[in-house]
């Protein structure tokens, strides 16, 4: 039994490294860690709560790496991160009220739309484009809304943050990625506080996976800074499609039930 337990923990640790790597570049780390937690026999609520703990290490690791190279100014972005934390906390409180069927039905199609946008939009690189809203307005609207979603449901939140930074704030892909990590850290932290208060977090597993997340995010963020949009864009598209496919692959997904397969 001890050998089995060690193998499961090692699997979770390796999954966390890979998740931190992918998430630091394009988001979607939960696509890797939550299924692995469930496979390990951890109940859904505890899996989601523990995932919120360990994912913060990856977000923090990537944020530190990007900040060191000047891609994000932490002091200027802290108010935005606080708004994301508020949205995440409210979302976690509403998780039992919001109908999950609506989210599981709509989110895959939104993720596919995001993938198509990033795949076909011309001249989408690391250079900044036209800004449609001020940072103040963006921080009061898009950030807490996505944070709310992150607390209620979670999968794809990083992709939604990325879309907002590129489409509304006019950021280039590398800058958007760097800022997404800090904001995602905020919404993860806000929702984590609610889950922790309910006693749903498995601390030892979460902290162990957090170490893996930290390592993976360091590797991924450095690769992203070295290659910029050349790696961020394709990995973001792949991440969105993979997450949408994973959600629809669930036999209980409303679309599959409606189509009868």
PDB file of C-alpha atoms in Angstrom, residues 62-259:
ATOM      1  CA  UNK A  62       5.349  32.472 -13.410  1.00  0.00           C
ATOM      2  CA  UNK A  63       4.496  35.952 -12.117  1.00  0.00           C
ATOM      3  CA  UNK A  64       7.877  36.211 -10.381  1.00  0.00           C
ATOM      4  CA  UNK A  65       9.683  35.084 -13.529  1.00  0.00           C
ATOM      5  CA  UNK A  66       7.856  37.573 -15.760  1.00  0.00           C
ATOM      6  CA  UNK A  67       8.249  40.407 -13.239  1.00  0.00           C
ATOM      7  CA  UNK A  68      12.001  39.870 -12.993  1.00  0.00           C
ATOM      8  CA  UNK A  69      12.290  40.514 -16.730  1.00  0.00           C
ATOM      9  CA  UNK A  70      10.033  43.583 -16.570  1.00  0.00           C
ATOM     10  CA  UNK A  71       7.034  42.106 -18.393  1.00  0.00           C
ATOM     11  CA  UNK A  72       4.685  42.943 -15.520  1.00  0.00           C
ATOM     12  CA  UNK A  73       4.898  45.669 -12.874  1.00  0.00           C
ATOM     13  CA  UNK A  74       3.556  44.085  -9.718  1.00  0.00           C
ATOM     14  CA  UNK A  75       2.729  47.236  -7.744  1.00  0.00           C
ATOM     15  CA  UNK A  76       0.706  48.688 -10.612  1.00  0.00           C
ATOM     16  CA  UNK A  77      -1.242  45.467 -11.115  1.00  0.00           C
ATOM     17  CA  UNK A  78      -1.998  44.627  -7.477  1.00  0.00           C
ATOM     18  CA  UNK A  79      -5.371  46.473  -7.479  1.00  0.00           C
ATOM     19  CA  UNK A  80      -6.408  44.429 -10.520  1.00  0.00           C
ATOM     20  CA  UNK A  81      -5.298  41.232  -8.783  1.00  0.00           C
ATOM     21  CA  UNK A  82      -7.348  42.257  -5.728  1.00  0.00           C
ATOM     22  CA  UNK A  83     -10.440  42.646  -7.930  1.00  0.00           C
ATOM     23  CA  UNK A  84      -9.791  39.175  -9.356  1.00  0.00           C
ATOM     24  CA  UNK A  85      -9.498  37.795  -5.806  1.00  0.00           C
ATOM     25  CA  UNK A  86     -12.814  39.395  -4.876  1.00  0.00           C
ATOM     26  CA  UNK A  87     -14.465  37.915  -7.948  1.00  0.00           C
ATOM     27  CA  UNK A  88     -12.978  34.488  -7.210  1.00  0.00           C
ATOM     28  CA  UNK A  89     -14.192  34.540  -3.610  1.00  0.00           C
ATOM     29  CA  UNK A  90     -17.730  35.531  -4.618  1.00  0.00           C
ATOM     30  CA  UNK A  91     -17.696  32.881  -7.326  1.00  0.00           C
ATOM     31  CA  UNK A  92     -16.676  30.169  -4.860  1.00  0.00           C
ATOM     32  CA  UNK A  93     -19.515  31.214  -2.554  1.00  0.00           C
ATOM     33  CA  UNK A  94     -21.958  31.022  -5.467  1.00  0.00           C
ATOM     34  CA  UNK A  95     -20.628  27.690  -6.737  1.00  0.00           C
ATOM     35  CA  UNK A  96     -23.474  25.747  -5.157  1.00  0.00           C
ATOM     36  CA  UNK A  97     -26.114  28.112  -6.558  1.00  0.00           C
ATOM     37  CA  UNK A  98     -25.068  28.705 -10.185  1.00  0.00           C
ATOM     38  CA  UNK A  99     -26.424  25.920 -12.433  1.00  0.00           C
ATOM     39  CA  UNK A 100     -23.412  23.879 -13.513  1.00  0.00           C
ATOM     40  CA  UNK A 101     -25.315  22.570 -16.556  1.00  0.00           C
ATOM     41  CA  UNK A 102     -25.326  26.025 -18.135  1.00  0.00           C
ATOM     42  CA  UNK A 103     -21.589  26.481 -17.666  1.00  0.00           C
ATOM     43  CA  UNK A 104     -20.637  23.012 -18.880  1.00  0.00           C
ATOM     44  CA  UNK A 105     -22.788  23.541 -21.978  1.00  0.00           C
ATOM     45  CA  UNK A 106     -21.560  27.010 -22.934  1.00  0.00           C
ATOM     46  CA  UNK A 107     -17.875  27.033 -21.966  1.00  0.00           C
ATOM     47  CA  UNK A 108     -16.587  24.526 -24.590  1.00  0.00           C
ATOM     48  CA  UNK A 109     -18.050  26.629 -27.389  1.00  0.00           C
ATOM     49  CA  UNK A 110     -16.553  29.799 -25.954  1.00  0.00           C
ATOM     50  CA  UNK A 111     -13.155  28.090 -25.729  1.00  0.00           C
ATOM     51  CA  UNK A 112     -13.377  26.972 -29.359  1.00  0.00           C
ATOM     52  CA  UNK A 113     -14.269  30.553 -30.340  1.00  0.00           C
ATOM     53  CA  UNK A 114     -11.198  31.842 -28.456  1.00  0.00           C
ATOM     54  CA  UNK A 115      -9.008  29.241 -30.198  1.00  0.00           C
ATOM     55  CA  UNK A 116     -10.324  30.316 -33.605  1.00  0.00           C
ATOM     56  CA  UNK A 117      -9.770  33.982 -32.751  1.00  0.00           C
ATOM     57  CA  UNK A 118      -6.125  33.476 -31.802  1.00  0.00           C
ATOM     58  CA  UNK A 119      -5.537  31.059 -34.709  1.00  0.00           C
ATOM     59  CA  UNK A 120      -6.842  33.226 -37.553  1.00  0.00           C
ATOM     60  CA  UNK A 121      -6.404  36.800 -36.317  1.00  0.00           C
ATOM     61  CA  UNK A 122      -3.665  38.389 -38.464  1.00  0.00           C
ATOM     62  CA  UNK A 123      -0.736  40.346 -37.021  1.00  0.00           C
ATOM     63  CA  UNK A 124      -1.294  38.913 -33.556  1.00  0.00           C
ATOM     64  CA  UNK A 125       2.113  38.942 -31.921  1.00  0.00           C
ATOM     65  CA  UNK A 126       4.032  40.506 -29.076  1.00  0.00           C
ATOM     66  CA  UNK A 127       3.473  44.136 -30.139  1.00  0.00           C
ATOM     67  CA  UNK A 128       0.700  46.097 -28.457  1.00  0.00           C
ATOM     68  CA  UNK A 129      -2.366  47.112 -30.462  1.00  0.00           C
ATOM     69  CA  UNK A 130      -5.275  49.526 -30.072  1.00  0.00           C
ATOM     70  CA  UNK A 131      -6.550  49.774 -26.487  1.00  0.00           C
ATOM     71  CA  UNK A 132     -10.352  49.734 -26.315  1.00  0.00           C
ATOM     72  CA  UNK A 133     -10.759  50.389 -22.578  1.00  0.00           C
ATOM     73  CA  UNK A 134      -8.591  51.989 -19.910  1.00  0.00           C
ATOM     74  CA  UNK A 135      -6.826  49.772 -17.350  1.00  0.00           C
ATOM     75  CA  UNK A 136      -9.159  51.186 -14.667  1.00  0.00           C
ATOM     76  CA  UNK A 137     -12.302  50.149 -16.552  1.00  0.00           C
ATOM     77  CA  UNK A 138     -10.779  46.798 -17.476  1.00  0.00           C
ATOM     78  CA  UNK A 139      -9.944  46.136 -13.831  1.00  0.00           C
ATOM     79  CA  UNK A 140     -13.487  46.956 -12.715  1.00  0.00           C
ATOM     80  CA  UNK A 141     -15.305  44.924 -15.373  1.00  0.00           C
ATOM     81  CA  UNK A 142     -13.532  42.108 -17.218  1.00  0.00           C
ATOM     82  CA  UNK A 143     -11.207  41.093 -14.365  1.00  0.00           C
ATOM     83  CA  UNK A 144     -13.803  40.486 -11.613  1.00  0.00           C
ATOM     84  CA  UNK A 145     -16.208  38.866 -14.109  1.00  0.00           C
ATOM     85  CA  UNK A 146     -13.624  36.281 -15.174  1.00  0.00           C
ATOM     86  CA  UNK A 147     -12.574  35.963 -11.520  1.00  0.00           C
ATOM     87  CA  UNK A 148     -16.190  35.190 -10.636  1.00  0.00           C
ATOM     88  CA  UNK A 149     -16.249  32.490 -13.295  1.00  0.00           C
ATOM     89  CA  UNK A 150     -12.945  31.114 -11.987  1.00  0.00           C
ATOM     90  CA  UNK A 151     -14.446  30.725  -8.531  1.00  0.00           C
ATOM     91  CA  UNK A 152     -17.685  29.140  -9.762  1.00  0.00           C
ATOM     92  CA  UNK A 153     -16.280  26.765 -12.366  1.00  0.00           C
ATOM     93  CA  UNK A 154     -12.654  27.468 -13.307  1.00  0.00           C
ATOM     94  CA  UNK A 155     -11.562  25.677 -16.504  1.00  0.00           C
ATOM     95  CA  UNK A 156     -10.468  28.139 -19.184  1.00  0.00           C
ATOM     96  CA  UNK A 157     -10.238  31.187 -16.905  1.00  0.00           C
ATOM     97  CA  UNK A 158      -6.684  31.887 -18.066  1.00  0.00           C
ATOM     98  CA  UNK A 159      -7.810  31.844 -21.692  1.00  0.00           C
ATOM     99  CA  UNK A 160     -10.584  34.333 -20.915  1.00  0.00           C
ATOM    100  CA  UNK A 161      -8.116  36.618 -19.145  1.00  0.00           C
ATOM    101  CA  UNK A 162      -5.800  36.379 -22.156  1.00  0.00           C
ATOM    102  CA  UNK A 163      -8.606  37.259 -24.554  1.00  0.00           C
ATOM    103  CA  UNK A 164      -9.533  40.288 -22.459  1.00  0.00           C
ATOM    104  CA  UNK A 165      -5.975  41.597 -22.251  1.00  0.00           C
ATOM    105  CA  UNK A 166      -5.444  41.198 -26.010  1.00  0.00           C
ATOM    106  CA  UNK A 167      -8.861  42.299 -27.274  1.00  0.00           C
ATOM    107  CA  UNK A 168      -9.741  45.025 -24.757  1.00  0.00           C
ATOM    108  CA  UNK A 169      -6.460  46.185 -23.216  1.00  0.00           C
ATOM    109  CA  UNK A 170      -4.509  45.911 -26.470  1.00  0.00           C
ATOM    110  CA  UNK A 171      -1.634  43.882 -25.002  1.00  0.00           C
ATOM    111  CA  UNK A 172       0.741  41.781 -27.082  1.00  0.00           C
ATOM    112  CA  UNK A 173       0.716  38.043 -26.395  1.00  0.00           C
ATOM    113  CA  UNK A 174       3.770  37.956 -24.146  1.00  0.00           C
ATOM    114  CA  UNK A 175       2.621  40.919 -22.057  1.00  0.00           C
ATOM    115  CA  UNK A 176      -0.898  39.471 -21.855  1.00  0.00           C
ATOM    116  CA  UNK A 177       0.501  36.132 -20.691  1.00  0.00           C
ATOM    117  CA  UNK A 178       2.590  37.810 -17.997  1.00  0.00           C
ATOM    118  CA  UNK A 179      -0.343  39.825 -16.663  1.00  0.00           C
ATOM    119  CA  UNK A 180      -2.730  36.876 -16.862  1.00  0.00           C
ATOM    120  CA  UNK A 181      -0.599  34.918 -14.390  1.00  0.00           C
ATOM    121  CA  UNK A 182      -0.838  37.622 -11.712  1.00  0.00           C
ATOM    122  CA  UNK A 183      -4.589  38.101 -12.173  1.00  0.00           C
ATOM    123  CA  UNK A 184      -5.170  34.362 -12.223  1.00  0.00           C
ATOM    124  CA  UNK A 185      -3.225  34.123  -8.976  1.00  0.00           C
ATOM    125  CA  UNK A 186      -5.660  36.629  -7.500  1.00  0.00           C
ATOM    126  CA  UNK A 187      -8.827  34.762  -8.496  1.00  0.00           C
ATOM    127  CA  UNK A 188      -7.316  31.431  -7.411  1.00  0.00           C
ATOM    128  CA  UNK A 189      -6.417  32.910  -4.033  1.00  0.00           C
ATOM    129  CA  UNK A 190      -9.884  34.379  -3.497  1.00  0.00           C
ATOM    130  CA  UNK A 191     -11.674  31.129  -4.266  1.00  0.00           C
ATOM    131  CA  UNK A 192      -9.074  29.135  -2.317  1.00  0.00           C
ATOM    132  CA  UNK A 193      -9.859  31.095   0.871  1.00  0.00           C
ATOM    133  CA  UNK A 194     -13.499  30.052   0.643  1.00  0.00           C
ATOM    134  CA  UNK A 195     -12.638  26.400   0.005  1.00  0.00           C
ATOM    135  CA  UNK A 196     -10.060  26.413   2.816  1.00  0.00           C
ATOM    136  CA  UNK A 197     -12.638  27.810   5.242  1.00  0.00           C
ATOM    137  CA  UNK A 198     -14.953  24.917   4.358  1.00  0.00           C
ATOM    138  CA  UNK A 199     -12.222  22.373   5.136  1.00  0.00           C
ATOM    139  CA  UNK A 200     -12.154  20.923   1.616  1.00  0.00           C
ATOM    140  CA  UNK A 201      -8.415  21.388   0.925  1.00  0.00           C
ATOM    141  CA  UNK A 202      -6.033  18.425   1.161  1.00  0.00           C
ATOM    142  CA  UNK A 203      -3.010  20.348   2.376  1.00  0.00           C
ATOM    143  CA  UNK A 204      -0.218  17.792   2.077  1.00  0.00           C
ATOM    144  CA  UNK A 205      -1.119  16.851  -1.497  1.00  0.00           C
ATOM    145  CA  UNK A 206      -1.737  20.466  -2.465  1.00  0.00           C
ATOM    146  CA  UNK A 207       1.590  21.678  -1.098  1.00  0.00           C
ATOM    147  CA  UNK A 208       3.508  18.814  -2.687  1.00  0.00           C
ATOM    148  CA  UNK A 209       1.905  19.535  -6.064  1.00  0.00           C
ATOM    149  CA  UNK A 210       2.571  23.212  -5.474  1.00  0.00           C
ATOM    150  CA  UNK A 211       6.302  22.503  -5.507  1.00  0.00           C
ATOM    151  CA  UNK A 212       5.867  20.770  -8.854  1.00  0.00           C
ATOM    152  CA  UNK A 213       3.827  23.683 -10.179  1.00  0.00           C
ATOM    153  CA  UNK A 214       6.529  26.132  -9.129  1.00  0.00           C
ATOM    154  CA  UNK A 215       9.210  24.163 -10.992  1.00  0.00           C
ATOM    155  CA  UNK A 216       7.131  23.719 -14.139  1.00  0.00           C
ATOM    156  CA  UNK A 217       6.108  27.377 -14.256  1.00  0.00           C
ATOM    157  CA  UNK A 218       9.733  28.509 -14.026  1.00  0.00           C
ATOM    158  CA  UNK A 219      10.605  26.386 -17.044  1.00  0.00           C
ATOM    159  CA  UNK A 220       7.531  27.395 -19.038  1.00  0.00           C
ATOM    160  CA  UNK A 221       7.731  31.130 -18.385  1.00  0.00           C
ATOM    161  CA  UNK A 222      11.389  31.243 -19.405  1.00  0.00           C
ATOM    162  CA  UNK A 223      10.553  29.402 -22.620  1.00  0.00           C
ATOM    163  CA  UNK A 224       7.704  31.846 -23.303  1.00  0.00           C
ATOM    164  CA  UNK A 225       9.954  34.862 -22.757  1.00  0.00           C
ATOM    165  CA  UNK A 226      12.565  33.379 -25.066  1.00  0.00           C
ATOM    166  CA  UNK A 227      10.144  32.585 -27.915  1.00  0.00           C
ATOM    167  CA  UNK A 228       7.235  34.986 -27.362  1.00  0.00           C
ATOM    168  CA  UNK A 229       4.197  34.649 -29.619  1.00  0.00           C
ATOM    169  CA  UNK A 230       5.823  31.837 -31.619  1.00  0.00           C
ATOM    170  CA  UNK A 231       5.133  29.416 -28.770  1.00  0.00           C
ATOM    171  CA  UNK A 232       2.357  31.203 -26.858  1.00  0.00           C
ATOM    172  CA  UNK A 233      -0.070  31.416 -29.793  1.00  0.00           C
ATOM    173  CA  UNK A 234      -0.050  27.724 -30.882  1.00  0.00           C
ATOM    174  CA  UNK A 235      -0.010  26.432 -27.302  1.00  0.00           C
ATOM    175  CA  UNK A 236      -2.929  28.700 -26.397  1.00  0.00           C
ATOM    176  CA  UNK A 237      -4.960  27.410 -29.352  1.00  0.00           C
ATOM    177  CA  UNK A 238      -4.120  23.788 -28.491  1.00  0.00           C
ATOM    178  CA  UNK A 239      -4.953  24.367 -24.821  1.00  0.00           C
ATOM    179  CA  UNK A 240      -8.385  25.837 -25.630  1.00  0.00           C
ATOM    180  CA  UNK A 241      -9.267  23.021 -28.048  1.00  0.00           C
ATOM    181  CA  UNK A 242      -8.031  20.344 -25.632  1.00  0.00           C
ATOM    182  CA  UNK A 243     -10.024  21.795 -22.733  1.00  0.00           C
ATOM    183  CA  UNK A 244     -13.187  22.111 -24.860  1.00  0.00           C
ATOM    184  CA  UNK A 245     -12.766  18.509 -26.026  1.00  0.00           C
ATOM    185  CA  UNK A 246     -12.230  17.316 -22.458  1.00  0.00           C
ATOM    186  CA  UNK A 247     -15.425  19.006 -21.275  1.00  0.00           C
ATOM    187  CA  UNK A 248     -17.562  17.689 -24.138  1.00  0.00           C
ATOM    188  CA  UNK A 249     -16.060  14.185 -23.765  1.00  0.00           C
ATOM    189  CA  UNK A 250     -17.848  13.852 -20.426  1.00  0.00           C
ATOM    190  CA  UNK A 251     -20.750  11.405 -21.025  1.00  0.00           C
ATOM    191  CA  UNK A 252     -22.944  13.628 -18.847  1.00  0.00           C
ATOM    192  CA  UNK A 253     -22.318  16.729 -20.988  1.00  0.00           C
ATOM    193  CA  UNK A 254     -25.691  18.196 -22.116  1.00  0.00           C
ATOM    194  CA  UNK A 255     -24.613  18.380 -25.779  1.00  0.00           C
ATOM    195  CA  UNK A 256     -23.783  14.655 -25.875  1.00  0.00           C
ATOM    196  CA  UNK A 257     -27.068  13.815 -24.187  1.00  0.00           C
ATOM    197  CA  UNK A 258     -28.959  16.061 -26.614  1.00  0.00           C
ATOM    198  CA  UNK A 259     -27.269  14.482 -29.654  1.00  0.00           C
TER     199      UNK A 259
END
